Each structure stands twice: as structure tokens, then as C-alpha cells.
mmCIF file of C-alpha atoms in Angstrom:
data_model
loop_
_atom_site.group_PDB
_atom_site.id
_atom_site.type_symbol
_atom_site.label_atom_id
_atom_site.label_comp_id
_atom_site.label_asym_id
_atom_site.label_seq_id
_atom_site.Cartn_x
_atom_site.Cartn_y
_atom_site.Cartn_z
ATOM 1 C CA MET A 29 -29.295 -63.184 -55.878
ATOM 2 C CA PHE A 30 -25.807 -62.318 -57.525
ATOM 3 C CA ILE A 31 -26.205 -61.335 -61.371
ATOM 4 C CA SER A 32 -22.471 -61.869 -62.853
ATOM 5 C CA ALA A 33 -21.305 -59.513 -65.179
ATOM 6 C CA ASN A 34 -21.466 -62.091 -68.062
ATOM 7 C CA ASN A 35 -25.242 -62.798 -67.535
ATOM 8 C CA VAL A 36 -27.042 -62.885 -70.759
ATOM 9 C CA ASN A 37 -29.920 -60.762 -69.618
ATOM 10 C CA LEU A 38 -27.591 -57.846 -69.039
ATOM 11 C CA GLU A 39 -27.805 -55.387 -71.825
ATOM 12 C CA TYR A 40 -24.390 -53.415 -72.643
ATOM 13 C CA SER A 41 -23.573 -50.618 -74.740
ATOM 14 C CA GLY A 42 -19.763 -49.250 -75.686
ATOM 15 C CA ARG A 43 -16.533 -50.573 -76.130
ATOM 16 C CA ILE A 44 -16.360 -52.828 -73.343
ATOM 17 C CA ASP A 45 -12.965 -54.822 -72.074
ATOM 18 C CA TYR A 46 -13.132 -58.133 -70.036
ATOM 19 C CA GLU A 47 -10.609 -59.320 -67.415
ATOM 20 C CA ASN A 48 -11.559 -62.386 -65.148
ATOM 21 C CA ASP A 49 -14.646 -61.807 -63.850
ATOM 22 C CA LYS A 50 -15.409 -58.317 -64.406
ATOM 23 C CA ALA A 51 -16.359 -55.929 -67.399
ATOM 24 C CA ILE A 52 -14.103 -53.012 -67.908
ATOM 25 C CA PHE A 53 -15.711 -49.556 -68.872
ATOM 26 C CA VAL A 54 -13.324 -46.989 -70.150
ATOM 27 C CA PHE A 55 -15.024 -44.644 -72.653
ATOM 28 C CA PRO A 56 -17.939 -42.306 -71.358
ATOM 29 C CA CYS A 57 -21.404 -43.135 -72.365
ATOM 30 C CA THR A 58 -20.429 -46.890 -71.476
ATOM 31 C CA TYR A 59 -23.480 -48.844 -69.693
ATOM 32 C CA VAL A 60 -25.248 -51.904 -68.532
ATOM 33 C CA LYS A 61 -28.506 -52.012 -67.859
ATOM 34 C CA ILE A 62 -30.949 -54.802 -66.068
ATOM 35 C CA ARG A 63 -34.670 -55.457 -65.621
ATOM 36 C CA PHE A 64 -36.181 -56.893 -62.974
ATOM 37 C CA ASN A 65 -38.949 -57.444 -60.574
ATOM 38 C CA GLY A 66 -37.521 -56.881 -56.846
ATOM 39 C CA LYS A 67 -37.143 -54.355 -54.030
ATOM 40 C CA ASN A 68 -33.254 -53.821 -53.960
ATOM 41 C CA ILE A 69 -30.368 -53.872 -56.192
ATOM 42 C CA LYS A 70 -26.685 -53.055 -55.720
ATOM 43 C CA ALA A 71 -23.630 -53.244 -57.864
ATOM 44 C CA TYR A 72 -20.067 -54.532 -57.098
ATOM 45 C CA VAL A 73 -17.401 -52.556 -58.785
ATOM 46 C CA ASP A 74 -13.758 -51.338 -58.418
ATOM 47 C CA ASN A 75 -12.181 -48.306 -59.591
ATOM 48 C CA LYS A 76 -8.858 -47.189 -60.901
ATOM 49 C CA ASN A 77 -8.078 -43.774 -60.500
ATOM 50 C CA ASN A 78 -5.820 -41.576 -62.710
ATOM 51 C CA TYR A 79 -7.129 -37.950 -61.814
ATOM 52 C CA TRP A 80 -10.047 -36.193 -60.474
ATOM 53 C CA ASP A 81 -12.766 -37.587 -58.218
ATOM 54 C CA ASN A 82 -14.574 -40.345 -59.921
ATOM 55 C CA TYR A 83 -18.465 -40.948 -60.095
ATOM 56 C CA VAL A 84 -20.466 -43.395 -61.556
ATOM 57 C CA GLY A 85 -24.029 -42.538 -62.919
ATOM 58 C CA VAL A 86 -27.087 -44.540 -62.146
ATOM 59 C CA VAL A 87 -30.652 -44.342 -63.597
ATOM 60 C CA VAL A 88 -33.546 -46.030 -61.548
ATOM 61 C CA ASP A 89 -36.696 -46.124 -63.759
ATOM 62 C CA GLY A 90 -35.860 -42.866 -65.449
ATOM 63 C CA ASN A 91 -34.329 -41.111 -62.373
ATOM 64 C CA GLN A 92 -30.611 -40.177 -62.453
ATOM 65 C CA GLU A 93 -28.186 -39.960 -59.623
ATOM 66 C CA LYS A 94 -24.281 -40.191 -59.032
ATOM 67 C CA ILE A 95 -22.297 -42.154 -56.695
ATOM 68 C CA LEU A 96 -18.812 -41.210 -55.511
ATOM 69 C CA LEU A 97 -16.207 -44.065 -55.931
ATOM 70 C CA GLU A 98 -13.168 -44.827 -53.914
ATOM 71 C CA ASN A 99 -9.908 -44.474 -55.621
ATOM 72 C CA ASN A 100 -8.614 -47.976 -54.612
ATOM 73 C CA SER A 101 -8.222 -50.552 -57.473
ATOM 74 C CA GLU A 102 -7.704 -53.217 -55.097
ATOM 75 C CA LEU A 103 -11.165 -52.558 -53.093
ATOM 76 C CA LYS A 104 -14.314 -54.155 -54.532
ATOM 77 C CA GLN A 105 -16.755 -51.717 -53.646
ATOM 78 C CA HIS A 106 -20.728 -52.269 -53.132
ATOM 79 C CA LEU A 107 -22.802 -49.507 -54.662
ATOM 80 C CA VAL A 108 -26.532 -49.156 -53.154
ATOM 81 C CA LEU A 109 -28.343 -48.270 -56.386
ATOM 82 C CA ALA A 110 -31.990 -48.566 -55.111
ATOM 83 C CA GLU A 111 -33.773 -49.989 -52.052
ATOM 84 C CA ASP A 112 -37.605 -50.435 -50.936
ATOM 85 C CA LEU A 113 -38.983 -50.565 -54.519
ATOM 86 C CA ASP A 114 -42.349 -51.998 -55.400
ATOM 87 C CA LYS A 115 -41.470 -55.615 -55.654
ATOM 88 C CA THR A 116 -44.915 -55.828 -57.816
ATOM 89 C CA LYS A 117 -43.437 -54.041 -60.658
ATOM 90 C CA GLU A 118 -40.725 -54.065 -63.591
ATOM 91 C CA HIS A 119 -37.540 -51.881 -62.583
ATOM 92 C CA GLU A 120 -35.112 -50.858 -64.987
ATOM 93 C CA VAL A 121 -31.729 -49.826 -63.770
ATOM 94 C CA MET A 122 -28.489 -48.527 -65.887
ATOM 95 C CA LEU A 123 -24.876 -48.221 -64.649
ATOM 96 C CA PHE A 124 -23.190 -46.207 -66.571
ATOM 97 C CA LYS A 125 -19.944 -44.095 -66.781
ATOM 98 C CA ARG A 126 -19.742 -40.445 -66.436
ATOM 99 C CA GLN A 127 -16.126 -39.582 -67.311
ATOM 100 C CA ASP A 128 -13.366 -40.531 -69.518
ATOM 101 C CA SER A 129 -10.290 -42.263 -69.038
ATOM 102 C CA CYS A 130 -9.227 -40.355 -65.759
ATOM 103 C CA HIS A 131 -10.595 -43.792 -64.504
ATOM 104 C CA GLU A 132 -11.311 -47.394 -65.305
ATOM 105 C CA LEU A 133 -14.166 -49.136 -63.691
ATOM 106 C CA GLY A 134 -14.322 -52.483 -63.046
ATOM 107 C CA PHE A 135 -17.968 -54.199 -63.216
ATOM 108 C CA TYR A 136 -18.286 -57.240 -61.392
ATOM 109 C CA GLY A 137 -22.338 -57.656 -61.314
ATOM 110 C CA PHE A 138 -25.567 -56.887 -59.632
ATOM 111 C CA GLU A 139 -26.937 -57.802 -56.214
ATOM 112 C CA LEU A 140 -30.687 -58.420 -56.150
ATOM 113 C CA ASP A 141 -32.602 -59.423 -53.065
ATOM 114 C CA ASP A 142 -33.250 -63.285 -53.273
ATOM 115 C CA ALA A 143 -36.943 -62.990 -54.163
ATOM 116 C CA ALA A 144 -36.456 -60.919 -57.345
ATOM 117 C CA VAL A 145 -36.701 -62.179 -60.904
ATOM 118 C CA ILE A 146 -34.517 -60.848 -63.539
ATOM 119 C CA LEU A 147 -36.361 -60.058 -66.757
ATOM 120 C CA GLU A 148 -35.032 -60.101 -70.324
ATOM 121 C CA ILE A 149 -34.058 -57.083 -72.244
ATOM 122 C CA ASN A 150 -35.632 -57.109 -75.601
ATOM 123 C CA GLU A 151 -33.185 -54.936 -77.722
ATOM 124 C CA LYS A 152 -34.942 -53.535 -81.055
ATOM 125 C CA PRO A 153 -32.966 -52.877 -83.925
ATOM 126 C CA ARG A 154 -31.792 -49.403 -83.871
ATOM 127 C CA LEU A 155 -29.648 -46.781 -85.559
ATOM 128 C CA LYS A 156 -26.265 -46.986 -84.607
ATOM 129 C CA LEU A 157 -23.811 -44.336 -83.968
ATOM 130 C CA GLU A 158 -19.996 -43.903 -83.229
ATOM 131 C CA VAL A 159 -18.225 -40.457 -82.197
ATOM 132 C CA TYR A 160 -14.630 -39.797 -82.293
ATOM 133 C CA GLY A 161 -13.968 -36.951 -80.018
ATOM 134 C CA ASP A 162 -12.728 -34.904 -76.941
ATOM 135 C CA SER A 163 -13.962 -33.408 -74.041
ATOM 136 C CA VAL A 164 -17.069 -32.084 -75.467
ATOM 137 C CA SER A 165 -18.277 -35.253 -76.864
ATOM 138 C CA ALA A 166 -17.530 -37.041 -73.418
ATOM 139 C CA GLY A 167 -19.670 -34.207 -71.519
ATOM 140 C CA GLU A 168 -16.848 -33.036 -69.260
ATOM 141 C CA VAL A 169 -18.297 -30.349 -66.873
ATOM 142 C CA SER A 170 -21.405 -30.195 -68.714
ATOM 143 C CA GLU A 171 -23.485 -30.011 -65.109
ATOM 144 C CA ALA A 172 -21.820 -26.541 -64.621
ATOM 145 C CA ILE A 173 -25.222 -24.956 -66.023
ATOM 146 C CA ASP A 174 -24.462 -21.907 -64.064
ATOM 147 C CA PHE A 175 -21.530 -21.073 -66.391
ATOM 148 C CA VAL A 176 -23.051 -21.137 -69.650
ATOM 149 C CA GLY A 177 -20.561 -19.088 -71.956
ATOM 150 C CA LYS A 178 -17.945 -18.815 -69.103
ATOM 151 C CA PRO A 179 -14.843 -20.647 -68.259
ATOM 152 C CA ASP A 180 -15.134 -24.004 -66.125
ATOM 153 C CA PRO A 181 -15.543 -23.178 -62.559
ATOM 154 C CA GLU A 182 -11.964 -23.504 -60.742
ATOM 155 C CA TRP A 183 -13.256 -25.560 -57.996
ATOM 156 C CA HIS A 184 -14.526 -28.671 -60.092
ATOM 157 C CA LYS A 185 -12.924 -31.929 -59.374
ATOM 158 C CA GLY A 186 -15.051 -34.292 -61.773
ATOM 159 C CA GLU A 187 -18.286 -33.867 -60.034
ATOM 160 C CA LEU A 188 -19.629 -31.731 -62.920
ATOM 161 C CA SER A 189 -18.523 -34.050 -65.823
ATOM 162 C CA ASN A 190 -21.670 -36.461 -67.106
ATOM 163 C CA SER A 191 -21.499 -37.989 -70.618
ATOM 164 C CA TYR A 192 -25.011 -38.435 -70.145
ATOM 165 C CA TYR A 193 -25.780 -34.678 -70.808
ATOM 166 C CA SER A 194 -22.987 -34.750 -73.816
ATOM 167 C CA TYR A 195 -24.203 -33.696 -77.101
ATOM 168 C CA SER A 196 -23.663 -37.200 -78.324
ATOM 169 C CA TRP A 197 -25.588 -39.078 -75.905
ATOM 170 C CA THR A 198 -28.142 -36.461 -76.142
ATOM 171 C CA LEU A 199 -28.063 -36.962 -79.565
ATOM 172 C CA ALA A 200 -28.390 -40.734 -79.552
ATOM 173 C CA ARG A 201 -31.484 -40.317 -77.319
ATOM 174 C CA LYS A 202 -33.276 -37.943 -79.785
ATOM 175 C CA LEU A 203 -32.375 -40.513 -82.727
ATOM 176 C CA ASN A 204 -33.143 -43.708 -80.490
ATOM 177 C CA ALA A 205 -29.706 -44.793 -81.354
ATOM 178 C CA LYS A 206 -27.290 -47.036 -79.792
ATOM 179 C CA LEU A 207 -23.997 -45.032 -79.158
ATOM 180 C CA HIS A 208 -20.113 -46.077 -79.062
ATOM 181 C CA ASP A 209 -18.655 -42.593 -77.600
ATOM 182 C CA ILE A 210 -14.906 -42.916 -78.478
ATOM 183 C CA ALA A 211 -14.197 -39.564 -76.343
ATOM 184 C CA GLN A 212 -11.426 -38.340 -74.072
ATOM 185 C CA GLY A 213 -11.124 -34.927 -72.526
ATOM 186 C CA GLY A 214 -7.933 -32.949 -74.167
ATOM 187 C CA ILE A 215 -7.452 -35.214 -76.989
ATOM 188 C CA ALA A 216 -6.284 -33.966 -80.476
ATOM 189 C CA LEU A 217 -5.393 -36.027 -83.494
ATOM 190 C CA LEU A 218 -1.826 -36.140 -83.661
ATOM 191 C CA ASP A 219 0.567 -37.670 -80.832
ATOM 192 C CA ASN A 220 2.308 -34.750 -79.298
ATOM 193 C CA THR A 221 -0.546 -32.255 -79.581
ATOM 194 C CA GLY A 222 -3.444 -31.520 -77.438
ATOM 195 C CA TRP A 223 -3.627 -31.714 -73.469
ATOM 196 C CA PHE A 224 -4.164 -35.737 -73.092
ATOM 197 C CA ASN A 225 -1.706 -37.355 -70.949
ATOM 198 C CA ALA A 226 0.705 -34.477 -70.850
ATOM 199 C CA PRO A 227 3.402 -33.935 -71.254
ATOM 200 C CA ASP A 228 3.662 -37.183 -73.518
ATOM 201 C CA PHE A 229 0.623 -36.048 -75.217
ATOM 202 C CA ILE A 230 -1.552 -39.063 -77.166
ATOM 203 C CA GLY A 231 -3.652 -38.411 -80.019
ATOM 204 C CA MET A 232 -6.644 -39.927 -81.390
ATOM 205 C CA GLU A 233 -4.789 -41.611 -84.094
ATOM 206 C CA SER A 234 -3.205 -43.569 -81.372
ATOM 207 C CA VAL A 235 -6.619 -44.289 -79.479
ATOM 208 C CA TYR A 236 -9.265 -44.865 -82.221
ATOM 209 C CA ASP A 237 -8.780 -48.785 -82.300
ATOM 210 C CA LYS A 238 -8.129 -49.242 -78.672
ATOM 211 C CA VAL A 239 -10.413 -50.056 -75.573
ATOM 212 C CA ARG A 240 -7.949 -49.770 -73.002
ATOM 213 C CA TYR A 241 -5.212 -46.769 -74.000
ATOM 214 C CA ASN A 242 -4.236 -44.699 -70.796
ATOM 215 C CA PRO A 243 -0.746 -45.483 -69.775
ATOM 216 C CA ALA A 244 -1.637 -44.854 -66.258
ATOM 217 C CA PHE A 245 -2.928 -48.000 -66.312
ATOM 218 C CA GLY A 246 -0.441 -49.854 -67.858
ATOM 219 C CA ARG A 247 -2.451 -52.182 -70.159
ATOM 220 C CA THR A 248 -3.346 -51.460 -73.794
ATOM 221 C CA THR A 249 -6.151 -53.630 -75.276
ATOM 222 C CA TYR A 250 -7.144 -53.102 -78.965
ATOM 223 C CA TRP A 251 -11.005 -52.972 -80.214
ATOM 224 C CA ASN A 252 -12.620 -55.548 -82.367
ATOM 225 C CA PHE A 253 -14.418 -53.726 -85.094
ATOM 226 C CA ASP A 254 -16.432 -56.496 -85.837
ATOM 227 C CA LYS A 255 -18.305 -56.052 -82.774
ATOM 228 C CA TYR A 256 -20.087 -52.770 -83.605
ATOM 229 C CA THR A 257 -20.941 -51.453 -86.896
ATOM 230 C CA PRO A 258 -22.164 -47.904 -87.127
ATOM 231 C CA ASP A 259 -24.425 -46.358 -89.538
ATOM 232 C CA ILE A 260 -23.225 -42.898 -88.645
ATOM 233 C CA VAL A 261 -19.721 -41.757 -87.827
ATOM 234 C CA ILE A 262 -19.051 -38.526 -86.190
ATOM 235 C CA VAL A 263 -15.568 -37.313 -86.260
ATOM 236 C CA ALA A 264 -15.346 -34.125 -83.828
ATOM 237 C CA ILE A 265 -11.866 -33.460 -83.595
ATOM 238 C CA GLY A 266 -9.907 -29.978 -84.225
ATOM 239 C CA GLN A 267 -10.526 -28.081 -80.828
ATOM 240 C CA ASN A 268 -7.401 -29.377 -78.851
ATOM 241 C CA ASP A 269 -5.044 -29.659 -81.715
ATOM 242 C CA ASN A 270 -4.013 -25.923 -81.299
ATOM 243 C CA HIS A 271 -1.987 -26.844 -78.068
ATOM 244 C CA PRO A 272 1.058 -26.208 -77.637
ATOM 245 C CA GLU A 273 0.981 -24.333 -81.027
ATOM 246 C CA ASP A 274 -1.765 -22.943 -83.098
ATOM 247 C CA TYR A 275 0.258 -23.255 -86.209
ATOM 248 C CA MET A 276 -3.224 -23.523 -88.044
ATOM 249 C CA ALA A 277 -4.213 -20.112 -87.254
ATOM 250 C CA GLU A 278 -0.751 -18.773 -88.028
ATOM 251 C CA PHE A 279 -0.480 -19.977 -91.304
ATOM 252 C CA TYR A 280 -2.895 -22.206 -93.134
ATOM 253 C CA HIS A 281 -0.534 -23.256 -95.832
ATOM 254 C CA SER A 282 2.355 -24.169 -93.359
ATOM 255 C CA LYS A 283 4.289 -27.759 -93.537
ATOM 256 C CA LYS A 284 2.667 -28.574 -89.996
ATOM 257 C CA SER A 285 -0.711 -27.565 -91.547
ATOM 258 C CA GLU A 286 -0.422 -29.492 -94.480
ATOM 259 C CA ASN A 287 0.877 -32.383 -92.451
ATOM 260 C CA TRP A 288 -2.358 -31.977 -90.215
ATOM 261 C CA ARG A 289 -4.782 -32.294 -93.076
ATOM 262 C CA GLU A 290 -2.877 -35.185 -94.519
ATOM 263 C CA HIS A 291 -2.906 -37.188 -91.085
ATOM 264 C CA TYR A 292 -6.895 -35.987 -90.692
ATOM 265 C CA ARG A 293 -7.579 -37.297 -94.452
ATOM 266 C CA LYS A 294 -5.666 -40.580 -93.775
ATOM 267 C CA PHE A 295 -7.732 -40.941 -90.657
ATOM 268 C CA VAL A 296 -11.258 -40.539 -92.086
ATOM 269 C CA MET A 297 -10.090 -42.904 -94.825
ATOM 270 C CA LYS A 298 -9.406 -45.524 -92.323
ATOM 271 C CA LEU A 299 -12.855 -45.154 -91.038
ATOM 272 C CA MET A 300 -14.388 -45.004 -94.437
ATOM 273 C CA GLU A 301 -12.399 -48.498 -95.015
ATOM 274 C CA THR A 302 -13.426 -49.885 -91.805
ATOM 275 C CA TYR A 303 -17.149 -49.128 -92.223
ATOM 276 C CA PRO A 304 -17.893 -49.131 -95.985
ATOM 277 C CA LYS A 305 -21.713 -48.269 -95.562
ATOM 278 C CA ALA A 306 -21.442 -45.656 -92.893
ATOM 279 C CA GLN A 307 -22.362 -41.926 -93.189
ATOM 280 C CA ILE A 308 -19.288 -39.909 -91.860
ATOM 281 C CA ILE A 309 -19.961 -36.583 -90.652
ATOM 282 C CA LEU A 310 -16.777 -34.266 -89.927
ATOM 283 C CA CYS A 311 -17.287 -31.367 -87.697
ATOM 284 C CA THR A 312 -15.673 -29.362 -84.592
ATOM 285 C CA THR A 313 -17.976 -28.103 -81.796
ATOM 286 C CA ILE A 314 -18.871 -24.746 -80.447
ATOM 287 C CA LEU A 315 -15.783 -24.766 -78.348
ATOM 288 C CA GLU A 316 -13.875 -21.690 -79.052
ATOM 289 C CA HIS A 317 -11.301 -22.301 -81.977
ATOM 290 C CA HIS A 318 -9.807 -20.532 -84.955
ATOM 291 C CA LYS A 319 -11.895 -20.886 -88.202
ATOM 292 C CA ASN A 320 -8.534 -22.570 -90.045
ATOM 293 C CA TRP A 321 -9.468 -25.507 -88.456
ATOM 294 C CA ASP A 322 -12.647 -25.929 -89.899
ATOM 295 C CA ASP A 323 -11.586 -24.693 -93.480
ATOM 296 C CA SER A 324 -9.049 -27.625 -93.279
ATOM 297 C CA ILE A 325 -11.419 -29.792 -92.519
ATOM 298 C CA ASP A 326 -13.552 -28.544 -95.411
ATOM 299 C CA GLU A 327 -10.738 -29.193 -97.739
ATOM 300 C CA VAL A 328 -10.435 -32.560 -96.916
ATOM 301 C CA CYS A 329 -14.027 -33.454 -96.864
ATOM 302 C CA LYS A 330 -14.103 -31.946 -100.650
ATOM 303 C CA SER A 331 -11.194 -33.699 -101.587
ATOM 304 C CA PHE A 332 -12.974 -36.963 -101.196
ATOM 305 C CA VAL A 333 -15.771 -36.397 -103.532
ATOM 306 C CA ASN A 334 -17.824 -38.953 -101.840
ATOM 307 C CA GLU A 335 -21.679 -38.618 -100.786
ATOM 308 C CA ARG A 336 -20.767 -40.509 -97.579
ATOM 309 C CA VAL A 337 -18.624 -37.829 -96.262
ATOM 310 C CA HIS A 338 -20.206 -34.546 -95.013
ATOM 311 C CA HIS A 339 -19.085 -31.444 -93.036
ATOM 312 C CA PHE A 340 -21.455 -30.387 -90.642
ATOM 313 C CA TYR A 341 -21.400 -26.725 -88.977
ATOM 314 C CA PHE A 342 -23.232 -26.022 -85.974
ATOM 315 C CA SER A 343 -24.915 -22.798 -85.622
ATOM 316 C CA ASN A 344 -22.614 -21.372 -83.293
ATOM 317 C CA ASN A 345 -19.426 -22.946 -84.424
ATOM 318 C CA GLY A 346 -15.949 -22.475 -82.842
ATOM 319 C CA LYS A 347 -17.722 -19.323 -80.985
ATOM 320 C CA GLY A 348 -19.757 -20.661 -78.170
ATOM 321 C CA THR A 349 -17.751 -20.681 -75.211
ATOM 322 C CA PRO A 350 -14.205 -20.332 -73.691
ATOM 323 C CA GLY A 351 -15.227 -23.213 -71.322
ATOM 324 C CA HIS A 352 -16.488 -26.839 -71.670
ATOM 325 C CA ILE A 353 -20.115 -27.224 -73.167
ATOM 326 C CA ARG A 354 -23.115 -27.048 -70.695
ATOM 327 C CA LYS A 355 -26.052 -29.139 -70.757
ATOM 328 C CA PRO A 356 -28.211 -26.677 -72.497
ATOM 329 C CA GLU A 357 -25.746 -25.953 -74.974
ATOM 330 C CA ALA A 358 -25.388 -29.831 -75.827
ATOM 331 C CA GLU A 359 -29.159 -29.937 -75.948
ATOM 332 C CA LYS A 360 -29.100 -27.277 -78.931
ATOM 333 C CA MET A 361 -26.018 -29.048 -80.572
ATOM 334 C CA ALA A 362 -28.005 -32.398 -80.477
ATOM 335 C CA ASP A 363 -30.923 -30.782 -81.998
ATOM 336 C CA GLU A 364 -29.027 -29.351 -84.828
ATOM 337 C CA LEU A 365 -27.299 -32.522 -85.431
ATOM 338 C CA ALA A 366 -30.228 -34.829 -85.271
ATOM 339 C CA ALA A 367 -32.316 -32.477 -87.939
ATOM 340 C CA TYR A 368 -29.002 -33.158 -89.906
ATOM 341 C CA ILE A 369 -28.809 -36.650 -89.604
ATOM 342 C CA ASN A 370 -32.278 -36.991 -90.403
ATOM 343 C CA GLY A 371 -31.902 -35.746 -93.433
ATOM 344 C CA LEU A 372 -29.351 -38.303 -94.305
ATOM 345 C CA ILE A 373 -31.172 -41.504 -93.455
#
């Protein structure tokens, strides 16, 4: 029994695009869920690869696994998600995007055994989060738990990146919240800085209002902000902005530094206008960076004199690791941020 991507009994989360008979997953933490009585379940997908090996995440009745994808956009792949389940019990399966726009995942639907029964997913009203961030928010290399506080292992090729263990999705689970994770590894605020899409770097200013934004895939699509209205918006940008030049560390009052603060202020203002009731939390993360970036964010935050805009510091802000944030570190970050948010709502 084939359950197409547009079936009303499927639950989606994240910014999703649609093309012909499939849903397109671009951002990390994007997922589709299904509940059913039955024995077997497969998923039909395709994969557009830009770099690294690409994996999709699967959670079957609470147990998580990953599946390696073929890097062939012309190939419709069938993925075996679970077999020989107890057909007398209800099962929940979540298929989710572990990585950022290093690939685009096309989801066509699920295949259940002919005797299976699809069940409604009764979504309850929940707190809604939206995160604008970089690789830390995306959970990049988060499964390298033997490398806490160390540089990334040189041998990794995407298999250690898992958005499920990002601080952002961990935070959402702690708050029982829905999440849109607008996160891209290497991204800075401004175009021509950071690491994403080298050598023609693209910044969050050019990505924040998109669904599909990676030039490698040739198509840009815009997001309809009416589809999702968050209660809490987290802006976690400022770690990659020091490349190729750390002008903020060199001179806080340089023209480039002032320009960054002005662009950051305008970016926050756009979010305030788009979401006039949302609490907006500005931060960087524990990834190593110069304190002048945090001082700049603090200056911008104070300039608003608005009770909806907050500057949050993690306990190990900017001093945690020269590599990416691992699962234990993300857990601690999520605990700290959850406590802060619980004090706002």
C-alpha cells in the first residue's frame, strides 16, 4: 500500500518545498512522520548530492538509525525502514534530514504492507521555535563524541553529522516544541564572508527567506512566512563571520565592524517585523570565537530597548571547542537555553 507524500495523515515539520509528486527536504531537522498498524515500511526518495556522503535519519518506535543514500538525483531509491513489526500494535516512524544543504532529499512517500492501516497523527498545540544558525545549529559532526573539545576527525565524510543531536532539536524536545531549523554549515551573516558556497560565499541575509537556496542545485524558491509563526526565534550567527578576515577582533570600531553591526541590526529588525509577537533570542555558541562578536551583538540588542529582544550567553560561550559541538555539549547548551526560555514564557 503506497502512501503518497501529500497524504493528509502524514505529519511534516520544517521548511519544505514541493515538486510534482514529491516533497523536498533542504534544512536539517526537517521530517515526516507516520503512524500505522502493520509489519513493514519503506520510503521512496531521491538524493541530489553536493558534497560529503549523505545519510537520512530514521526513528522507528523510538529507536534511531541512519541510512546511506545513493548520490544520484535520477534514481528513485527505496529504503527499508522496518520489517517484521508486530502488526497488532501501533507504530510511529519518523524520516528526517540529518544534514544541511550538502544535499537535497526528495520524498515521494511510504510503502506499507497491504494489510496495514494508516492512523491519524493528532498534533497538539505546541510551542514553536525557529533557529537561524550555522553548523552548530545543524548538528554537524555531533556524533563524534570521542572528540569533545577537540578538532573534528579528519576522516569524517558526513556520517557523523546528525541534526537530531544538535542543541536546537535537543532544545525543541526538552520544550516539547516544533522546530524550523534554518541552519547551514559554514554560513555567516553577510555574503562574501563565512565558509558556505566557497569561493562565492553566501550569507544568512540571502538564505533566511528561502527554502531552496544552494546554487549547486540550480533552483531558488522562497518561503511563505504565513505557513509558520514561531513563538521563539533564536539567531545564532557570529562564529563564521571572522572568515576570511577577523576584522571584529582586530578593531571593534572599524568600518567593517560597524557595517556588520548595522546589517545584524537590520536582520533582527526584519525578524521583529515578520514575527511581531515572538521573543527573539540573540546569541553565538560555544564554538571558539573572539568576544568582540558577542560585544557587537550585545550593543545591537541594547539599541532596540525592546523587551522582546534578548541577548543570551552560554556558560562556556565562545570557549568550548575548536571543532564542532558534540552531542554531550549540545545537551548542556540545550539545558541552559531551555531554562532561559522557560523564564520568558
